[in-house]
Short mmCIF file of C-alpha atoms in Angstrom, two decimals:
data_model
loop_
_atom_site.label_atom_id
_atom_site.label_comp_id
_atom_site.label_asym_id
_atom_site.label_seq_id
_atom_site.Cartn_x
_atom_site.Cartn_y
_atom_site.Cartn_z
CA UNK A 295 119.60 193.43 121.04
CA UNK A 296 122.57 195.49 119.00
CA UNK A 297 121.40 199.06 121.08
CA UNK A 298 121.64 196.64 124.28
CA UNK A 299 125.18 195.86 123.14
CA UNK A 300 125.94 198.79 122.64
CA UNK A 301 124.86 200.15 125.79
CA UNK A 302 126.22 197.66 127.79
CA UNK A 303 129.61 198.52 125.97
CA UNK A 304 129.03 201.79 126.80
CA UNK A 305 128.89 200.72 130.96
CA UNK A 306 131.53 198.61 130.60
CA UNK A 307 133.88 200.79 129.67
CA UNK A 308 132.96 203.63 131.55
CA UNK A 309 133.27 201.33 135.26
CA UNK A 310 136.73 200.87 134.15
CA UNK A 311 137.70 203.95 134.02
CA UNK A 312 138.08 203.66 129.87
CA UNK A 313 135.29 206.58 129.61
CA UNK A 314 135.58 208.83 131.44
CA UNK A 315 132.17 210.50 133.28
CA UNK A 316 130.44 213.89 132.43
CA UNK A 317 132.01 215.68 135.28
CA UNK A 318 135.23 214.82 134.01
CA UNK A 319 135.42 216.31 130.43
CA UNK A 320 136.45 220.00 129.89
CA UNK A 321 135.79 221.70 126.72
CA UNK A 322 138.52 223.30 125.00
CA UNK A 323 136.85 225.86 123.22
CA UNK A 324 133.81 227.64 124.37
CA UNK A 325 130.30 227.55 121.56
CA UNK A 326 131.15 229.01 118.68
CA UNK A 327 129.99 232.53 118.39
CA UNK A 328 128.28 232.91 115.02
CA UNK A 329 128.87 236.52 113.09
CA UNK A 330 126.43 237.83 110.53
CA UNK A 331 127.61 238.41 106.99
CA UNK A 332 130.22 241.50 107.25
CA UNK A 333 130.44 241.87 111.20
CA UNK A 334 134.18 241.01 110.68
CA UNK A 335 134.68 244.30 108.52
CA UNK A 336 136.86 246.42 110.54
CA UNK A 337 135.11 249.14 112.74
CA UNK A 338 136.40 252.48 113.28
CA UNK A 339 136.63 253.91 116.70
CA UNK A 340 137.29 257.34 118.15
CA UNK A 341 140.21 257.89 120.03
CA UNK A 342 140.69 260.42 122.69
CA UNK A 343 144.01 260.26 123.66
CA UNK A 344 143.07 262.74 126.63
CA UNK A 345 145.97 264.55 129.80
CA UNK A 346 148.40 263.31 131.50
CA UNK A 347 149.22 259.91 131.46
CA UNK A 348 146.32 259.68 128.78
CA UNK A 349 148.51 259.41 125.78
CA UNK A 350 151.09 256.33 127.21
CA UNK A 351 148.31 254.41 128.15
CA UNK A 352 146.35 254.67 124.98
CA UNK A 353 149.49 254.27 122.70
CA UNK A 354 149.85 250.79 124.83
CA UNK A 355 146.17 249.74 123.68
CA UNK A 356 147.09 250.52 120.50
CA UNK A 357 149.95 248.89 120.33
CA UNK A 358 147.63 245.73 121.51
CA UNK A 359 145.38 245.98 118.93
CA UNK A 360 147.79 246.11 116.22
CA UNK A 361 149.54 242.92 117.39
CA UNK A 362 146.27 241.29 117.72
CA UNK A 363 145.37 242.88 114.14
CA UNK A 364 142.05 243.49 115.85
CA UNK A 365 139.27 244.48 113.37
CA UNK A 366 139.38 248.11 114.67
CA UNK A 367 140.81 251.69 113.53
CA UNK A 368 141.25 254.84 115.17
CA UNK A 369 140.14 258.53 114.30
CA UNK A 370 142.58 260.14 117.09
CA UNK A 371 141.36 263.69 118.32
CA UNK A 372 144.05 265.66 120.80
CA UNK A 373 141.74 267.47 123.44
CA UNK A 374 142.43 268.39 126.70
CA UNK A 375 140.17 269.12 129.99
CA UNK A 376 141.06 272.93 129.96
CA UNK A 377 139.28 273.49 127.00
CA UNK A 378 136.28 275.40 127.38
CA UNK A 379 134.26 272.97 125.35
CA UNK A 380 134.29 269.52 123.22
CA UNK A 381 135.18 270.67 119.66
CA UNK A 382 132.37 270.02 117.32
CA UNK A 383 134.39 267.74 115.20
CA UNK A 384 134.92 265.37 118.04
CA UNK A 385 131.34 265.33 118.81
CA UNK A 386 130.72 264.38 114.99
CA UNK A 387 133.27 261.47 115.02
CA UNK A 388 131.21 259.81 117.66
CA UNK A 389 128.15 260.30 116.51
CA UNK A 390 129.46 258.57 113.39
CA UNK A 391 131.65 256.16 115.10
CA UNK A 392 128.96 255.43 117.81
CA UNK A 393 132.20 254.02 119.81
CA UNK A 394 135.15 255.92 121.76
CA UNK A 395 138.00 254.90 123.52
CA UNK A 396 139.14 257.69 126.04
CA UNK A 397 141.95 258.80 128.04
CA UNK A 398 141.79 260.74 131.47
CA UNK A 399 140.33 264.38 130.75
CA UNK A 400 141.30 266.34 133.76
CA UNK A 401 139.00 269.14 135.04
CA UNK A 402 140.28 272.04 136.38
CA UNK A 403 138.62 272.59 140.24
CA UNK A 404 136.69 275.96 140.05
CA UNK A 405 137.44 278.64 137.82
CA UNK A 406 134.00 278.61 135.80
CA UNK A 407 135.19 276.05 133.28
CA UNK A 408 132.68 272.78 132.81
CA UNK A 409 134.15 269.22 132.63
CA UNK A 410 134.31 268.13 129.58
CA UNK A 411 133.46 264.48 130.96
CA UNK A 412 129.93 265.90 131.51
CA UNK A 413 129.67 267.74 128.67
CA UNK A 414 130.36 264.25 126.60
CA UNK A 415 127.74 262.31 128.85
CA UNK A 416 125.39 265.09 128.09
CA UNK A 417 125.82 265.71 124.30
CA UNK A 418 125.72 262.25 123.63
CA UNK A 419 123.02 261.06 126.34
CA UNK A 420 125.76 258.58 127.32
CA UNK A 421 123.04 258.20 130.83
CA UNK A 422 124.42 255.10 132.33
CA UNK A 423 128.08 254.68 133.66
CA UNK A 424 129.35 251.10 134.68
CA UNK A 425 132.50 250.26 136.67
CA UNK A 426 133.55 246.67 137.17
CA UNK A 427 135.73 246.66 140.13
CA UNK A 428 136.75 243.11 141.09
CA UNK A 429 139.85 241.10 142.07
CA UNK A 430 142.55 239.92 139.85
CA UNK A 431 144.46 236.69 140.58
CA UNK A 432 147.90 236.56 142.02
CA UNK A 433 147.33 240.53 143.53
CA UNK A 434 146.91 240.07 147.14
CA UNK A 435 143.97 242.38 148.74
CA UNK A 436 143.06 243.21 152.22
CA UNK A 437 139.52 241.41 150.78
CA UNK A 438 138.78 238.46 148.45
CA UNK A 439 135.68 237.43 146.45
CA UNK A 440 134.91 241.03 145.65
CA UNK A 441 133.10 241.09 142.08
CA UNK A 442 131.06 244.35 142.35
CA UNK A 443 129.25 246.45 139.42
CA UNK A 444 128.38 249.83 139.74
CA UNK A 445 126.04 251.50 137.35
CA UNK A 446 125.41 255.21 138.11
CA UNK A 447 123.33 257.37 136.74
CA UNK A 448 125.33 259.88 134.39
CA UNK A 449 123.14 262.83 133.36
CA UNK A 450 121.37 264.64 136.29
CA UNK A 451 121.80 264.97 140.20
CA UNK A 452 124.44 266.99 141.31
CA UNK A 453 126.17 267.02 137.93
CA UNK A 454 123.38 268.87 136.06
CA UNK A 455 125.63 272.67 136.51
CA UNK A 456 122.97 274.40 137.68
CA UNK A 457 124.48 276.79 140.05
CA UNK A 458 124.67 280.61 140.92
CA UNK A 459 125.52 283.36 143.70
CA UNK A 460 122.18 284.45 145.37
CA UNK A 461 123.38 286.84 146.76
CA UNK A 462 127.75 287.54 147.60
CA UNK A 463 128.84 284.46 150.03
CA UNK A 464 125.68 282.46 148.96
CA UNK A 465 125.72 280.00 146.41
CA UNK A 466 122.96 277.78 145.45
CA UNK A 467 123.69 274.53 143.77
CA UNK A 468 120.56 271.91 142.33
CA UNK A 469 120.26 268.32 142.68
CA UNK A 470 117.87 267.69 139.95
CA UNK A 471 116.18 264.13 139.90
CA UNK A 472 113.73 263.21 136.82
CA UNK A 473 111.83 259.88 137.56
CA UNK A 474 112.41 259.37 133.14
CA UNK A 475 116.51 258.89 133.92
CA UNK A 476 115.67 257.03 137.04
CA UNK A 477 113.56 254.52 135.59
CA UNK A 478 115.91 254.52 132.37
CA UNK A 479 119.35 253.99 134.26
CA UNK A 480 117.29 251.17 136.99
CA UNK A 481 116.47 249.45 133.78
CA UNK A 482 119.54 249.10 132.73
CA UNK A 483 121.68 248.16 135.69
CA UNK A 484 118.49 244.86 135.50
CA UNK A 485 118.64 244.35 132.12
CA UNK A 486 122.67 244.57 133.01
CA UNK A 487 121.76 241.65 135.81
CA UNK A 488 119.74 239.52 134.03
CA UNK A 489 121.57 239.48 130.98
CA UNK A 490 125.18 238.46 132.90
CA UNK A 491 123.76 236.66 135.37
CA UNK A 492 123.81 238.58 138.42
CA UNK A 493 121.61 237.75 141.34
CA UNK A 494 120.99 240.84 142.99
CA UNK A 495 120.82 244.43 142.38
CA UNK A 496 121.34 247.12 145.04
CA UNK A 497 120.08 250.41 144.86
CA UNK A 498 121.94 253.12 147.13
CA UNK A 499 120.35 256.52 148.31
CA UNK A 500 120.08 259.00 150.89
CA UNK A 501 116.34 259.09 150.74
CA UNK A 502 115.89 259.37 154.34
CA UNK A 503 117.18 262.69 154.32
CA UNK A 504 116.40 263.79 150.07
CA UNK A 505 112.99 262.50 151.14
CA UNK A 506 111.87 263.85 147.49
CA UNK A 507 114.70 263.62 145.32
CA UNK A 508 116.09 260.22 146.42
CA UNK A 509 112.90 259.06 147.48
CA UNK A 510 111.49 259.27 143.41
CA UNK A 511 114.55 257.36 142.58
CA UNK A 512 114.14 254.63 144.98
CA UNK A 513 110.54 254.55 143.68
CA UNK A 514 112.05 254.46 139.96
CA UNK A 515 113.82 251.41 140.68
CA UNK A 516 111.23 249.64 142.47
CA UNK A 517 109.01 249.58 139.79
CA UNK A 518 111.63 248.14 137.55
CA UNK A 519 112.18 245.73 140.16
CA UNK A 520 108.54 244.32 139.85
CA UNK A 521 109.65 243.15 136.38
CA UNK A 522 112.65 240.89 137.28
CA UNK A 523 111.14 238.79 140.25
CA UNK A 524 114.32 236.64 139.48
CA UNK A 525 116.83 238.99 140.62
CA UNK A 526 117.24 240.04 144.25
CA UNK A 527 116.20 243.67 145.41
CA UNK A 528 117.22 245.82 147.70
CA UNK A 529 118.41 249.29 149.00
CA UNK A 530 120.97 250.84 150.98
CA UNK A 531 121.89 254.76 152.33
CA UNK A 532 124.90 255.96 151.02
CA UNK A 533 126.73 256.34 154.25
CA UNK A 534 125.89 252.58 155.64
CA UNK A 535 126.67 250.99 151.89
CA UNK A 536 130.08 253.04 152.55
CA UNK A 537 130.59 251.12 155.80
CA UNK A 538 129.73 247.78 154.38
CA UNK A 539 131.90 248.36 151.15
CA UNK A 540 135.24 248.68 153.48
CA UNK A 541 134.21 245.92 156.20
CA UNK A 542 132.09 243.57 154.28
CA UNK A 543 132.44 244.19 150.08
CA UNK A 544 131.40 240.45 148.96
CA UNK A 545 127.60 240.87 149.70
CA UNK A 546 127.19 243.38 146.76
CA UNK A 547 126.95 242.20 143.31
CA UNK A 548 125.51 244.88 141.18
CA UNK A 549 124.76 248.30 142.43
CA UNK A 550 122.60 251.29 141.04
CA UNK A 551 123.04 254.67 142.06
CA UNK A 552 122.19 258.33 141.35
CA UNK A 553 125.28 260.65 139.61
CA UNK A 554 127.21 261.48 142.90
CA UNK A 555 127.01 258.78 145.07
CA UNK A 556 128.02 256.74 142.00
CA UNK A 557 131.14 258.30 141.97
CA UNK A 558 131.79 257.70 145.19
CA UNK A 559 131.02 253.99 145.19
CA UNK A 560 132.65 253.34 142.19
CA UNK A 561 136.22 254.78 143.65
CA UNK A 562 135.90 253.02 147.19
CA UNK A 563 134.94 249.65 145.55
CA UNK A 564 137.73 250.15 143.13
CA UNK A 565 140.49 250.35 145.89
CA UNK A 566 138.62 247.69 147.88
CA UNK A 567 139.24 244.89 145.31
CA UNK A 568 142.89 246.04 144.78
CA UNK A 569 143.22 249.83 143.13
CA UNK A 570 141.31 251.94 140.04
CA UNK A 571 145.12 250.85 137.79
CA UNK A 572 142.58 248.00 136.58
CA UNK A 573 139.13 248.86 137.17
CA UNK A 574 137.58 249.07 133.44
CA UNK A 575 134.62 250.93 132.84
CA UNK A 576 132.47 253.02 130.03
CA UNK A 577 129.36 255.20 129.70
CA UNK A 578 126.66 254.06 127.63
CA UNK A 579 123.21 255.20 125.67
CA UNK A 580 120.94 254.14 123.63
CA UNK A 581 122.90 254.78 120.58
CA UNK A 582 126.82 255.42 121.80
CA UNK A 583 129.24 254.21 124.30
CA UNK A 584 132.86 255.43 125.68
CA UNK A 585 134.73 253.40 127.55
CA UNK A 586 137.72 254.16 129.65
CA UNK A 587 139.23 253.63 133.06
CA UNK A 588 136.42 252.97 135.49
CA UNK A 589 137.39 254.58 138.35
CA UNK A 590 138.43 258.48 137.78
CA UNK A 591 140.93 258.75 141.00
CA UNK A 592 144.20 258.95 139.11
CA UNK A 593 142.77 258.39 135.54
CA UNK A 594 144.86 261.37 134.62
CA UNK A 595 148.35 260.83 136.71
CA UNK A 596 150.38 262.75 138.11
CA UNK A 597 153.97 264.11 136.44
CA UNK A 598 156.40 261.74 137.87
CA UNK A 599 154.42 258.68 136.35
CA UNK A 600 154.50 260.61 132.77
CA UNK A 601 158.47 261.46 133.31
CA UNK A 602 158.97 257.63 134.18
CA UNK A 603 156.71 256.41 131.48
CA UNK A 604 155.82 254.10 134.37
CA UNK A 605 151.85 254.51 134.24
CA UNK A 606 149.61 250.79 134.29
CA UNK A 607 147.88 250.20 131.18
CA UNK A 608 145.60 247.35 132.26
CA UNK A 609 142.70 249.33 132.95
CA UNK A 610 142.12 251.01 129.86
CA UNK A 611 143.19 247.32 128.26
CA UNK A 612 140.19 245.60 129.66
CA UNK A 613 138.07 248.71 128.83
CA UNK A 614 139.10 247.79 125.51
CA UNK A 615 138.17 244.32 125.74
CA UNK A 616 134.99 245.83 126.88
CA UNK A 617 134.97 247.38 124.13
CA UNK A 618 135.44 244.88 121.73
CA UNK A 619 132.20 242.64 123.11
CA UNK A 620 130.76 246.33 122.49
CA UNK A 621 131.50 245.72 119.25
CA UNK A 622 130.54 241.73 118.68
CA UNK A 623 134.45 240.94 118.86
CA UNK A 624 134.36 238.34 121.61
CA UNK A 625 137.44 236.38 120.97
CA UNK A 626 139.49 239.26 120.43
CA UNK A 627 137.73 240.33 123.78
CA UNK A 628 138.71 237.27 124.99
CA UNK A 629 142.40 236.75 123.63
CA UNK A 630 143.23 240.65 125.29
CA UNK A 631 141.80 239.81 128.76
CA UNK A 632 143.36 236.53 129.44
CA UNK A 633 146.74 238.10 127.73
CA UNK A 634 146.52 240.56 130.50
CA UNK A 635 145.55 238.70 133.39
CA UNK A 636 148.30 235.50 132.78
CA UNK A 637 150.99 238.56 132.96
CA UNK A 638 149.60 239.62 135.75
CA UNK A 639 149.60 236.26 137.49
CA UNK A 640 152.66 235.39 136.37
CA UNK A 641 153.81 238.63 138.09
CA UNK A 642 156.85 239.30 136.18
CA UNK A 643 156.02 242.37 134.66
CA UNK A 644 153.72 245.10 136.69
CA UNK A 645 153.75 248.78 137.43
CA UNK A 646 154.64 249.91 140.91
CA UNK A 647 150.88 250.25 141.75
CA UNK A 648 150.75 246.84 141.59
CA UNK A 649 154.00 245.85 143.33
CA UNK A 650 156.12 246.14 140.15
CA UNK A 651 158.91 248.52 138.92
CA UNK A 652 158.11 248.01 135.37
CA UNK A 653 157.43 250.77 132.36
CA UNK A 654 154.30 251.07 130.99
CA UNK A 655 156.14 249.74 127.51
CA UNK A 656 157.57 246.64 129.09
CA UNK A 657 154.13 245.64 130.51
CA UNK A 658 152.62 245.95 126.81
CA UNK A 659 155.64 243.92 125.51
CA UNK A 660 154.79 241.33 127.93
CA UNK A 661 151.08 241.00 126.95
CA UNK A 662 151.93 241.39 123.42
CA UNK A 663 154.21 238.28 124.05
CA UNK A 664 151.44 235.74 125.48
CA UNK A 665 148.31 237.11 123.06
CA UNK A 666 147.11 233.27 122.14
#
């Protein structure tokens, strides 16, 4: 009779309006990440400060992370992309480090000398690159509802340097395409799926011309298809996905490509959903991961943006909040990337790539200002 009562109580009060229903309440706080003993010791990091506009916009995330007293330290190494090769020291801090933060490294076009981008992806077997290139609220875009991941393989293809005169006026370049990184960088953009979520992944290719090449990594990722019947599968040639990224971008949600076409994607899809100032981004392997701006087109600047001190700072802030999930810090994650976007929204304070006139220094004051 009393659980009767009780229940009845319970109806009562809810049919007048005293209790409100389930679809009512809103939690306040998400479920409380637990840390193991010691994952709140602070981590260090390696810090590439990189060219051009490189240093302003890593100062700002360090600037960031000191206000946020975020459990991370930097080892800070000054290279730049003319040098003919990472210095060994570098190298070592990673290793050690296993994480890296990283401005733009330009590469000089031609001239012999190798990028030192690849030469990092290489060393460290960073083999799969991700750029998340989606919409931010309050920044108007020729397209909405675009929420697009593109993982490209980071290792091989057209990247692998393996070029040479045949004879003078002939020069022979190789696409080299192992079905060991195919399979490894299809698994990942899955596991990638499956573990935020996603519903479909897209592979892109030129197979109908690369019959060989493309064709073994098109049959890479449909064998690591057969293993996630829950997520969505299909393909698309490189020149078509280009025509459906510009007229119809909201029907791709994660996308997995070879080294070049990657690229590509990753750049168009980045100034689809509003411009590569706040795509975020990182390379990954099994034991290391850099992160920096996702997109490469203007990753470096240009002089006038370093003169003005007027370069955007939010992409290489949410690769640090990428980072910081990297590193089990979610709500230090989370306290940076809602900082950034409410400043954003609130539109008060933006670089002129985003429809502001602000410094690069007044945009880090104003997320400083509304960390939570």
């Amino acid at each position: 009779m009393a659980r009767r009562s009780v229940a009845r109580s319970l109806l009562n009060n809810l049919l007048s309006n005293k209790l409100e229903p389930c679809s009512r309440i809103t939690a306040s706080r998400s479920v409380t990440y637990m840390p193991r003993p010691g994952d709140g010791a602070p981590r260090a990091v390696t810090l590439i400060p990189g060219d051009g506009i490189g240093p302003l916009v890593t100062e700002a995330v360090e600037q960031v992370m000191t206000a946020m007293h975020a459990p991370v330290y930097f080892e800070k190494y000054d290279i730049r992309g003319d040098m003919k090769q990472v210095p060994q020291e570098v190298i070592d801090s990673i290793r050690r480090n296993k994480v890296c933060l990283k401005g733009g490294l330009k590469t000089p076009v031609g001239g012999g000398v190798s990028s030192l981008n690849v030469q990092l992806r290489k060393e460290l077997d960073l083999y799969a690159s991700l750029v998340h290139c989606s919409n931010l609220p309050g920044l108007p875009t020729r397209h909405e509802n675009v929420d697009i991941v593109v993982i490209r393989e980071n290792t091989e293809g057209e990247y692998s340097g393996l070029e040479h005169e045949v004879v003078p006026g002939v020069v022979e370049s190789l696409k080299v395409i192992t079905k060991f990184c195919s399979e490894r960088v299809a698994q990942y953009a899955f596991e990638y799926a499956y573990l935020n979520n996603r519903k479909k992944v897209t592979a892109v290719h030129k197979a109908n011309i690369m019959k060989l090449a493309d064709g073994l990594f098109l049959e890479s990722c449909r064998e690591v298809a057969t293993k996630y019947p829950g997520i969505k599968y299909n393909e698309i040639i490189v020149d078509n996905c280009c025509m459906q990224l510009v007229s119809k971008p909201d029907q791709f949600d994660v996308m997995v490509t070879p080294n070049l076409y990657g690229n590509l994607v990753a750049n168009t899809a980045a100034g689809i959903a509003g411009g590569t100032g706040f795509m975020p981004g990182g390379n990954v392997g099994a034991g290391h991961a850099i992160f920096e701006q996702g997109a490469s087109a203007g990753n470096v600047g240009n002089e006038k943006l370093l003169d003005q001190k007027k370069a955007n700072p939010v992409a290489l802030l949410f690769s640090s909040a990428m980072m910081l999930r990297h590193l089990q810090f979610p709500s230090f994650a989370d306290r940076l990337e809602t900082a950034v976007k409410r400043v954003i929204t609130e539109g008060k304070h933006r670089t002129k790539d985003l429809g502001g006139h602000n410094t690069t220094q007044e945009v880090v004051d104003a997320v400083i200002a509304v960390l939570d």
